[in-house]
Tab-separated table of C-alpha atoms in Angstrom:
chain	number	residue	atom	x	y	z
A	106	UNK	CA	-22.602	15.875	-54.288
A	107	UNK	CA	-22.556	12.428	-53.106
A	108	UNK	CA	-19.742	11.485	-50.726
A	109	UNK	CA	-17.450	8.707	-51.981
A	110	UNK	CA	-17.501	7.156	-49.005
A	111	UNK	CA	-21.174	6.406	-48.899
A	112	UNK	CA	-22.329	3.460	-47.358
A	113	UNK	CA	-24.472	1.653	-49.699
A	114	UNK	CA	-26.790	-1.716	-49.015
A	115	UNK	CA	-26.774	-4.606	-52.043
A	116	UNK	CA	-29.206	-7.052	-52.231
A	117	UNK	CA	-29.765	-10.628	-54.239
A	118	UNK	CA	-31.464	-13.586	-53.557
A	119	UNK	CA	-30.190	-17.056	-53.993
A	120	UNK	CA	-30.519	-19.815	-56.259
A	121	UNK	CA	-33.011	-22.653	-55.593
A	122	UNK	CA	-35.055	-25.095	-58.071
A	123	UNK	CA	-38.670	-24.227	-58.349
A	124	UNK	CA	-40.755	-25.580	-56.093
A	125	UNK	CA	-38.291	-27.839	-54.505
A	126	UNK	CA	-37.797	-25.708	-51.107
A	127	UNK	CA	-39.730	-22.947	-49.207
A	128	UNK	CA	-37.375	-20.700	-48.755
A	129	UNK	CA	-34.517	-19.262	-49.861
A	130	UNK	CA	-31.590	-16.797	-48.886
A	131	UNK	CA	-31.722	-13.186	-49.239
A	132	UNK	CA	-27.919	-11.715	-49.102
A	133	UNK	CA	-27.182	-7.884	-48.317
A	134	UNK	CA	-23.715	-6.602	-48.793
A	135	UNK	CA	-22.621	-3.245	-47.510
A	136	UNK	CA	-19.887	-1.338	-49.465
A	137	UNK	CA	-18.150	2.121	-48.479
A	138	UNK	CA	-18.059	3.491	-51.749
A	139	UNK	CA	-17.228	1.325	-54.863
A	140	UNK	CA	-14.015	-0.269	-53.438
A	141	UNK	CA	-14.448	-1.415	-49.998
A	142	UNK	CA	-16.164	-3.979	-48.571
A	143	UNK	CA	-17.846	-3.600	-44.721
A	144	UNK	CA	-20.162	-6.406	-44.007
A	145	UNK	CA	-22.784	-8.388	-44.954
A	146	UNK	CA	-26.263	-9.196	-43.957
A	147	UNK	CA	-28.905	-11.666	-44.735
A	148	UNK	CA	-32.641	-13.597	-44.314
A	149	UNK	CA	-35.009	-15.785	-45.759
A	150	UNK	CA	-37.960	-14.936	-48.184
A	151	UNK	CA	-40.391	-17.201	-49.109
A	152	UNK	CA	-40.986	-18.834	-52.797
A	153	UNK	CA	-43.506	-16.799	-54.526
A	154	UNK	CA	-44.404	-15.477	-51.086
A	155	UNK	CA	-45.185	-11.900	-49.932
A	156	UNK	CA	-42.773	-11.390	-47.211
A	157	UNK	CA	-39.918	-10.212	-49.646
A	158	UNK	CA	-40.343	-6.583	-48.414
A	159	UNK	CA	-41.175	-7.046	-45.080
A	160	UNK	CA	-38.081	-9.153	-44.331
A	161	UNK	CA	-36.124	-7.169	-46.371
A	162	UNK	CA	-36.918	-4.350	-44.818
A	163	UNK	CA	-36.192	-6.236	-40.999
A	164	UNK	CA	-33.108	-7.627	-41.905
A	165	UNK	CA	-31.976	-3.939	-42.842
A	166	UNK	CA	-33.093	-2.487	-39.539
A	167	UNK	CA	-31.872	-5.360	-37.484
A	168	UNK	CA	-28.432	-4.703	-38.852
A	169	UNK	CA	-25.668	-2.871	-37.001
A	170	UNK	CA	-25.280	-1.264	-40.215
A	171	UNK	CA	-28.617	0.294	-40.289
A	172	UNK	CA	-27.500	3.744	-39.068
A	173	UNK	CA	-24.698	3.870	-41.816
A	174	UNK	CA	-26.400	2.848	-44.855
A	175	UNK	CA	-27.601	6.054	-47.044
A	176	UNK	CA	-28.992	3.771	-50.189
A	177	UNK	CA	-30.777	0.238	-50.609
A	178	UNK	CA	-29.968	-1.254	-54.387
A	179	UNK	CA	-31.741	-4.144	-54.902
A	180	UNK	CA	-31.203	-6.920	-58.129
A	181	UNK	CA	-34.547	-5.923	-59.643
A	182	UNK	CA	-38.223	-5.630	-57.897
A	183	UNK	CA	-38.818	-9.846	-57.636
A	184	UNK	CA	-37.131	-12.370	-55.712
A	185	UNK	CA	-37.622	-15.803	-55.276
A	186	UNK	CA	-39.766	-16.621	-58.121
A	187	UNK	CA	-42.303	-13.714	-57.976
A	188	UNK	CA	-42.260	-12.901	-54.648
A	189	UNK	CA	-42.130	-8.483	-55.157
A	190	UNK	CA	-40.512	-6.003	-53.505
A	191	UNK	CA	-42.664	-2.914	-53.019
A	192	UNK	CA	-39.898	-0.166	-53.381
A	193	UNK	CA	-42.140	2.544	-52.332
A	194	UNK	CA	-42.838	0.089	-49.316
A	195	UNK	CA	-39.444	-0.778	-48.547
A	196	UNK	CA	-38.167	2.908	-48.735
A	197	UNK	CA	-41.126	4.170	-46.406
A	198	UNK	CA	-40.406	0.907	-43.864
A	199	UNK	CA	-36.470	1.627	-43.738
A	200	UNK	CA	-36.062	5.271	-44.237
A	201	UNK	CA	-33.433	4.652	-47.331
A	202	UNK	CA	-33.875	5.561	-50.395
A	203	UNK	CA	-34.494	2.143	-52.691
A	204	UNK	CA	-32.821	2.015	-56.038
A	205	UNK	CA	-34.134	-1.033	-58.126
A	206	UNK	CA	-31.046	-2.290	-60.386
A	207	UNK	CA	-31.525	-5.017	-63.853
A	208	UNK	CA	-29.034	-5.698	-66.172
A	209	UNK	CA	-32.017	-6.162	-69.415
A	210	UNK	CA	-34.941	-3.726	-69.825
A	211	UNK	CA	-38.071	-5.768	-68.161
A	212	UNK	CA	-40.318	-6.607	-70.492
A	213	UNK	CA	-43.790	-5.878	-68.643
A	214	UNK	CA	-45.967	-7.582	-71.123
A	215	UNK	CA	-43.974	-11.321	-69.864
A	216	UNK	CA	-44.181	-9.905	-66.299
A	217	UNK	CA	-47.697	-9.646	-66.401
A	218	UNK	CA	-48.266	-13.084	-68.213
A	219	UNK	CA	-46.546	-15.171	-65.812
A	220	UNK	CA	-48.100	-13.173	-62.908
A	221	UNK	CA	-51.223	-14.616	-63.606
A	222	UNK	CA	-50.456	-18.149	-62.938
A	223	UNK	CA	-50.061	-17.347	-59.370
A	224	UNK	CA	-52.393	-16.593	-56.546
A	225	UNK	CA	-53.212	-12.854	-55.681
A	226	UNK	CA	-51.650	-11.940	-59.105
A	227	UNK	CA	-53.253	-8.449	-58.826
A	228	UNK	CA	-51.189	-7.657	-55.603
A	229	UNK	CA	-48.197	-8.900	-57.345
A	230	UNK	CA	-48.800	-6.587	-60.113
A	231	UNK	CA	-49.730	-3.595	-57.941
A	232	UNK	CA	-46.416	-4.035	-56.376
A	233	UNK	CA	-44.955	-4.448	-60.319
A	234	UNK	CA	-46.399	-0.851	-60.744
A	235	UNK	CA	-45.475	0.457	-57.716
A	236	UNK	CA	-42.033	0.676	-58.616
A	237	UNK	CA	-42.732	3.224	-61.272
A	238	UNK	CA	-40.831	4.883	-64.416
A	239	UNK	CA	-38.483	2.946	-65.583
A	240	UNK	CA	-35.141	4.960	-66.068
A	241	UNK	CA	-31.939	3.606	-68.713
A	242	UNK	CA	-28.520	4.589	-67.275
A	243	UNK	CA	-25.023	4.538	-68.254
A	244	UNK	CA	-22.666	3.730	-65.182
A	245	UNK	CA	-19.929	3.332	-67.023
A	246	UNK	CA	-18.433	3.986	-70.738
A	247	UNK	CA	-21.378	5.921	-71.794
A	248	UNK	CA	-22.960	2.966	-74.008
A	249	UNK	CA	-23.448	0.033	-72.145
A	250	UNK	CA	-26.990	0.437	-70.005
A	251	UNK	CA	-28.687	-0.659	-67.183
A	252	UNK	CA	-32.138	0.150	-66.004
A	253	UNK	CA	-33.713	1.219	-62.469
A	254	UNK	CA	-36.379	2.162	-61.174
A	255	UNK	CA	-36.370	4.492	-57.680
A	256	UNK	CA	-38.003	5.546	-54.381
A	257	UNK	CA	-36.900	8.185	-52.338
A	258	UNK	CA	-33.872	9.524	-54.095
A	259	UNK	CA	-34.087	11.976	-57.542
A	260	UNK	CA	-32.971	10.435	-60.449
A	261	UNK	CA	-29.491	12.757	-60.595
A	262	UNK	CA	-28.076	11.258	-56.768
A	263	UNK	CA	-29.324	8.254	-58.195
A	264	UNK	CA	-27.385	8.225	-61.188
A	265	UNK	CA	-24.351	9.901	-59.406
A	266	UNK	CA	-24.534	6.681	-56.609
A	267	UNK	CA	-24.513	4.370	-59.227
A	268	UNK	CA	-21.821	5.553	-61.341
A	269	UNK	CA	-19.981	5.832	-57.941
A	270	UNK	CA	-20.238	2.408	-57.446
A	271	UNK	CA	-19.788	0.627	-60.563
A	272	UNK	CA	-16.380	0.209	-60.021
A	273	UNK	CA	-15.490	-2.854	-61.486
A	274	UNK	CA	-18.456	-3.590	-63.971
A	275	UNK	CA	-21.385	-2.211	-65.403
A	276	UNK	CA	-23.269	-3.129	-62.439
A	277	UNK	CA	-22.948	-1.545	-58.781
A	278	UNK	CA	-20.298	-3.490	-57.049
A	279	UNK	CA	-22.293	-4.073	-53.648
A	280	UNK	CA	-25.353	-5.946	-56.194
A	281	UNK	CA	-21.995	-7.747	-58.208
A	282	UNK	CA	-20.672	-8.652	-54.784
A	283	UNK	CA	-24.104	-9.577	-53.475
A	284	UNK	CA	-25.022	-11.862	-56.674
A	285	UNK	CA	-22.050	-13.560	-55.946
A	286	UNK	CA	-22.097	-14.554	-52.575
A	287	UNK	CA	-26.247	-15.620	-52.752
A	288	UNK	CA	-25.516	-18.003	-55.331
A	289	UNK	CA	-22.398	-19.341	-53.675
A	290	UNK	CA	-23.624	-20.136	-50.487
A	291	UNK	CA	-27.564	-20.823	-51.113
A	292	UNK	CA	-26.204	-24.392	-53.423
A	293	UNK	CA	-24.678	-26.107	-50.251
A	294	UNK	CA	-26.281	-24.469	-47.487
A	295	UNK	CA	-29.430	-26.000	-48.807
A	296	UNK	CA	-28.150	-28.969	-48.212
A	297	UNK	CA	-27.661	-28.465	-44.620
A	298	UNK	CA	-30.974	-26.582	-43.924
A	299	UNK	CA	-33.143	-28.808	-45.489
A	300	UNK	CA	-35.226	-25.288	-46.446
B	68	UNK	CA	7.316	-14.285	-58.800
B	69	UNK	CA	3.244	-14.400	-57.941
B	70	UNK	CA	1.182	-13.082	-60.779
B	71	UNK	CA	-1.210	-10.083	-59.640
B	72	UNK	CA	-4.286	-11.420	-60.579
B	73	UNK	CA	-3.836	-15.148	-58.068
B	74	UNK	CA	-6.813	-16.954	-57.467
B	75	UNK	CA	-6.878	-17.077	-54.064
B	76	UNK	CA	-10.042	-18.535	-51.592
B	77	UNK	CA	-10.291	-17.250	-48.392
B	78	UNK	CA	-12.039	-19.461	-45.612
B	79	UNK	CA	-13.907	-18.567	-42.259
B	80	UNK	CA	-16.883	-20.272	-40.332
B	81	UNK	CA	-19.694	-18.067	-39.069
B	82	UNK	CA	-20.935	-17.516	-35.661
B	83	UNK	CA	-22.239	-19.323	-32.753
B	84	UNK	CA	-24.044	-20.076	-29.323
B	85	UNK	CA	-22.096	-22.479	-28.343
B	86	UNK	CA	-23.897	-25.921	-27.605
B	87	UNK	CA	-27.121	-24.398	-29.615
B	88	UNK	CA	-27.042	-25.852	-32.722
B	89	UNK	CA	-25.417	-28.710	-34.203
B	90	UNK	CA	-23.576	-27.104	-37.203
B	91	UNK	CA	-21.681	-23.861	-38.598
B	92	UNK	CA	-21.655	-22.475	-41.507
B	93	UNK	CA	-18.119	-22.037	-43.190
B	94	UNK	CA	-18.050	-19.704	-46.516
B	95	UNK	CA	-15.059	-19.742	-48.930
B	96	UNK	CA	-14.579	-16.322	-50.887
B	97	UNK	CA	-12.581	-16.549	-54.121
B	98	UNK	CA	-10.604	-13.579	-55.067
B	99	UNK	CA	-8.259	-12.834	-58.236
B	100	UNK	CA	-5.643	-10.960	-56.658
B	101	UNK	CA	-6.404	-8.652	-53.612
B	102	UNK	CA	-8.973	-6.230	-55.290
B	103	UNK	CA	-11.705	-8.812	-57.372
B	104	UNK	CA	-14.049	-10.520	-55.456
B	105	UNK	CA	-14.746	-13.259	-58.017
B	106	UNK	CA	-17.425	-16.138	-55.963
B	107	UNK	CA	-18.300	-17.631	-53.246
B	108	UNK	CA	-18.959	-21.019	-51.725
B	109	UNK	CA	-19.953	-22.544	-48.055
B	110	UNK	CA	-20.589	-25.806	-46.403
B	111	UNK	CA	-21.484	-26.731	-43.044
B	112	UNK	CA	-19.135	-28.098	-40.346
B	113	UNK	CA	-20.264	-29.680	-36.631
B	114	UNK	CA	-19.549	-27.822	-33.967
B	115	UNK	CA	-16.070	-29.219	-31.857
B	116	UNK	CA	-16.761	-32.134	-34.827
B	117	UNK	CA	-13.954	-33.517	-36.711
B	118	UNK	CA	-15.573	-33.423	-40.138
B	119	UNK	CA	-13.698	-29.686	-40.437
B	120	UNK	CA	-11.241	-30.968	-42.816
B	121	UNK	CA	-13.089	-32.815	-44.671
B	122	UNK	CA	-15.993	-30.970	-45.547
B	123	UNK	CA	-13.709	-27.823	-46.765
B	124	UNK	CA	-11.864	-30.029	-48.884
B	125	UNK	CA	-15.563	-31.064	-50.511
B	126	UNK	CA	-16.396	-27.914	-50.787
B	127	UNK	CA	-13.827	-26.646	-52.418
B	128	UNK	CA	-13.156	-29.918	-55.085
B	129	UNK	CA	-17.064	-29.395	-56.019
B	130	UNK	CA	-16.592	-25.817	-56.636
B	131	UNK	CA	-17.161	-24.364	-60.055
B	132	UNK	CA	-13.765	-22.364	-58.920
B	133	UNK	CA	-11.388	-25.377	-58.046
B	134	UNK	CA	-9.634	-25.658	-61.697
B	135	UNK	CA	-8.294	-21.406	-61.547
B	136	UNK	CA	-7.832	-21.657	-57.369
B	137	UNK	CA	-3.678	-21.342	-56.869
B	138	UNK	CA	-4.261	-20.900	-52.639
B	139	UNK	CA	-6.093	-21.636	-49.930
B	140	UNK	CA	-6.032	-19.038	-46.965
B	141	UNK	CA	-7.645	-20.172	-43.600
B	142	UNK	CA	-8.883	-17.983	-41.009
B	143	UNK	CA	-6.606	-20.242	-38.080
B	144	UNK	CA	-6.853	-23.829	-38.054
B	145	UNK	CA	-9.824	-24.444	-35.443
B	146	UNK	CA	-13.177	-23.546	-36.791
B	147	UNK	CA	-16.576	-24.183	-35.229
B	148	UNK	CA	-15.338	-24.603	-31.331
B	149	UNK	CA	-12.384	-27.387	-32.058
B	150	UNK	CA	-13.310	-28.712	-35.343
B	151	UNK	CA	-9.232	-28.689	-36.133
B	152	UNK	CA	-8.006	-28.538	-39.686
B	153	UNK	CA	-5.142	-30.793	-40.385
B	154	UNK	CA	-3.941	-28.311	-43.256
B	155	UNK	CA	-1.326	-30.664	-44.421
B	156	UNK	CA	-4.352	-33.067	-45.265
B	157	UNK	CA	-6.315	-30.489	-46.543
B	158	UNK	CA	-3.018	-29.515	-48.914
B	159	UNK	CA	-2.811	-33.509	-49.871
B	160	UNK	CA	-7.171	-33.526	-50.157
B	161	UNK	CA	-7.182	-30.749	-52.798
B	162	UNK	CA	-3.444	-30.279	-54.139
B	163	UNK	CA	-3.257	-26.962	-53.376
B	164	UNK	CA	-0.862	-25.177	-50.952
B	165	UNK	CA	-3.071	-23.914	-47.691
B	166	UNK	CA	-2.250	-20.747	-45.135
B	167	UNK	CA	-3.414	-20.533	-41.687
B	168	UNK	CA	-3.738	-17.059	-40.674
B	169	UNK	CA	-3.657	-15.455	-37.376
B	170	UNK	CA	-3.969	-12.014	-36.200
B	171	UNK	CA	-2.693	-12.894	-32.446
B	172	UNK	CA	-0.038	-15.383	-32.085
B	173	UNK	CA	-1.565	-18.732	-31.009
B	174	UNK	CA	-0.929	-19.824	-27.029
B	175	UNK	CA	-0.747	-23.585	-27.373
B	176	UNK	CA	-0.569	-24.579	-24.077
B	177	UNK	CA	-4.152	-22.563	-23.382
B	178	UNK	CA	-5.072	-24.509	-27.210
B	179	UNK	CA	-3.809	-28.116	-25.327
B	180	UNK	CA	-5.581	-27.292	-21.920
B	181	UNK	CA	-9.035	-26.175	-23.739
B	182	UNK	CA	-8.720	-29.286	-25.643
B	183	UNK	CA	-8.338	-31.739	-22.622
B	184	UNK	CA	-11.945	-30.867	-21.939
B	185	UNK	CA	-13.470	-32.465	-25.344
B	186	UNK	CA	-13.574	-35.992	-26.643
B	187	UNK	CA	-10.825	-37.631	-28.607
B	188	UNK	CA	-8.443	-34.561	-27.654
B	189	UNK	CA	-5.232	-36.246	-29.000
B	190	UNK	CA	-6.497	-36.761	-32.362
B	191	UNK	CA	-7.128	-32.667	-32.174
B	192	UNK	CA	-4.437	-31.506	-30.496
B	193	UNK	CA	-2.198	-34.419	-33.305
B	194	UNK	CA	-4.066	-31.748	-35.961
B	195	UNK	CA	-2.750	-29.017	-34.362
B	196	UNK	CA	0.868	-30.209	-34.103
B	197	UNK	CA	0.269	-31.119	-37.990
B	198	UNK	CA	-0.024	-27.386	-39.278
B	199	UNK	CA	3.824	-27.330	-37.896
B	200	UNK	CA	6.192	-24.176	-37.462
B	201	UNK	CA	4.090	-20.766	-36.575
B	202	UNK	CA	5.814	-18.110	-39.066
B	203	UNK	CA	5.622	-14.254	-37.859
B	204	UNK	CA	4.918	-12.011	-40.769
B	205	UNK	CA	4.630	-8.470	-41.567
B	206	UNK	CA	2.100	-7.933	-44.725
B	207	UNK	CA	1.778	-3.890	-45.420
B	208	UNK	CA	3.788	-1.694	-42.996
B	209	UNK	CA	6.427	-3.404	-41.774
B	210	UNK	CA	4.965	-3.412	-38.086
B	211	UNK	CA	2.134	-5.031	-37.482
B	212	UNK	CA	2.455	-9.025	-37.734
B	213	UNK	CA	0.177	-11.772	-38.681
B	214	UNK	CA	0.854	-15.549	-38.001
B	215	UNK	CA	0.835	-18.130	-40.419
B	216	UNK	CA	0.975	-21.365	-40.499
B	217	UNK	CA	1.431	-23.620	-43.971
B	218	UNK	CA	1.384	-26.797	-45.594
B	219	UNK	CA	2.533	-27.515	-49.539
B	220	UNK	CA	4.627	-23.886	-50.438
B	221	UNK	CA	7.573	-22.363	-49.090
B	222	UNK	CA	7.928	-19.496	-46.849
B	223	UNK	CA	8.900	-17.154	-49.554
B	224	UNK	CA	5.969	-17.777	-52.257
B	225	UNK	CA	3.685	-17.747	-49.150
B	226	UNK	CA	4.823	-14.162	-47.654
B	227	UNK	CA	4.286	-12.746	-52.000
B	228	UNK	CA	0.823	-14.151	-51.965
B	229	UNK	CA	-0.075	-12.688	-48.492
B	230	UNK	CA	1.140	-9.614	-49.384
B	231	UNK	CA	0.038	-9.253	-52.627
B	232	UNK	CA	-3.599	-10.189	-51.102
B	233	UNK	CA	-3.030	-7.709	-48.038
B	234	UNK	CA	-4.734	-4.780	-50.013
B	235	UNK	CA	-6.762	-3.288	-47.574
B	236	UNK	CA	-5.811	-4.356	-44.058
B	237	UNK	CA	-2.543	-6.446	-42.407
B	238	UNK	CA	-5.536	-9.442	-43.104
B	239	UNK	CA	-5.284	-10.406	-46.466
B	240	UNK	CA	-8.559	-9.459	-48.506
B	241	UNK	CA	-9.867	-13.301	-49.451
B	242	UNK	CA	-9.692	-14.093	-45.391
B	243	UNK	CA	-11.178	-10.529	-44.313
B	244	UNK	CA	-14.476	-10.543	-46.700
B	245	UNK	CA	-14.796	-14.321	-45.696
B	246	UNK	CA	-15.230	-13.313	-41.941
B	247	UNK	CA	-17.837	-10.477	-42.675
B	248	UNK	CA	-19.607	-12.721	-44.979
B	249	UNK	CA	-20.165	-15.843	-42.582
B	250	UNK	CA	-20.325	-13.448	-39.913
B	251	UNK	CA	-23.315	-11.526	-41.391
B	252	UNK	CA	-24.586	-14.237	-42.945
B	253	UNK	CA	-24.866	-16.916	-40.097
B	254	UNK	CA	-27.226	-14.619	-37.774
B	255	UNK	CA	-30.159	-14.820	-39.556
B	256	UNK	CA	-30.056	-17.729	-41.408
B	257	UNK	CA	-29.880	-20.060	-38.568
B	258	UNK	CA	-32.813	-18.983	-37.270
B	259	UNK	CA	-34.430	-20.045	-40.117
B	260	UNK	CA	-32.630	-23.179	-40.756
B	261	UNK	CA	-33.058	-24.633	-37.676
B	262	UNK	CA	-29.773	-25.972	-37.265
């Protein structure tokens, strides 16, 4: 039984235009249950880079939240272009369980494809397959689906943490609340940063 | 009468060392009603600047929100050191009525003597005397008080909407996310933005 007070971690990257910038923001946003909102958290990742998990996984432990937080959902394994989170990675580096969240079934066959425009494209992939069985879950009214993939964390507290959460949408509200505030803030701040 | 589901943006700056970097990041969270985060939106203000004004009233005209926004909530009326807001020209900037919120009732004469040691400190302290009479409100329980100042709406309409938004804390929601979001989100990112 998972308590409804859990503090759970979401995270989304920002919005950039291809190749314009190095960088771009990473935004984690911690929710007690479905409903209330505790703080957020975030870093930069690099543009079809490999440091997605790494600094992923040290913005999470350089957080005061860190103790607190009982589940990682990310928006999907790839950020930033095709920069991929190694779930298995990012669960063993953090001690959370990692659950992997996308609104559409991932088609493989296209992930693959555009993989192999980029350098090191059989890393990327390893860390594509690393994330595992794909599961399709209803959060919600029993018919509209989304589909994870997990580390650390059986597919029944999985299910039972997102239902929990998906309080206002299909999605989890900490990765609804997350998407929104990356793409709010990474327009203008680029501005600023000159990322 | 207020209807329940108010667009209402809620605006904070992030964190500091003071004379460290040049700029701050402000973030603006939009909220319909006090339960549904709806988006988000920042800029970047210098710090004891005078572009405070000004750049929130940019922000907020270039956001995809601006059309549905009924409110703007600010977290006081000095952001990054003494970048004052003149709310009455942020009201006349965007059209739309702004609150200054407090949690401790402002000490002016400590505001006027911290200003005396910055450049131009009539023009700020002039901003401060702008956002006019300091209102003491209660939002939830009756007990403990907030303190707001506001330019373009009356008292009344102004005590429904902070109410109404109040769902969580005396703080209304839009203002309370804001400060956890620019809070958590101005750490990190300024390390790698260089500011």
């Amino acid at each position: 039984m998972v308590k409804s007070e859990i503090r759970v971690l979401g995270v989304d990257d920002g919005q950039f235009v291809p190749h314009s910038k190095s960088q771009v923001h990473v935004v984690g946003i911690v929710f007690r249950g479905g409903y209330w909102l505790e703080g957020a958290m975030s870093t930069l990742i690099t543009i079809d880079g490999f440091d997605a998990t790494g600094n992923i996984a040290e913005m999470i432990k350089n957080s005061p939240h860190y103790r607190q937080l009982r589940v990682v959902m990310l928006n999907g394994i790839t950020f930033a272009g095709f920069n991929v989170v190694d779930i298995k990675e990012l669960n063993a580096q953090t001690g959370l369980p990692v659950i992997a969240v996308t609104n559409k079934k991932p088609n493989l066959k296209e992930v693959r494809a555009a993989l192999e425009h980029l350098p090191e494209s059989k890393k990327r992939w390893n860390a594509v397959l690393n994330a595992g069985e794909l599961l399709s879950i209803t959060t919600r009214d029993g018919k509209r689906k989304i589909y994870v993939e997990t580390a650390g964390i059986s597919r029944s507290v999985a299910i039972e943490v997102l239902r929990l959460t998906s309080t206002r949408s299909k999605i989890p509200e900490p990765l609804r609340v997350a998407h929104l505030v990356a793409s709010g803030i990474s327009l203008n701040t680029a501005q600023g940063c000159n990322l």
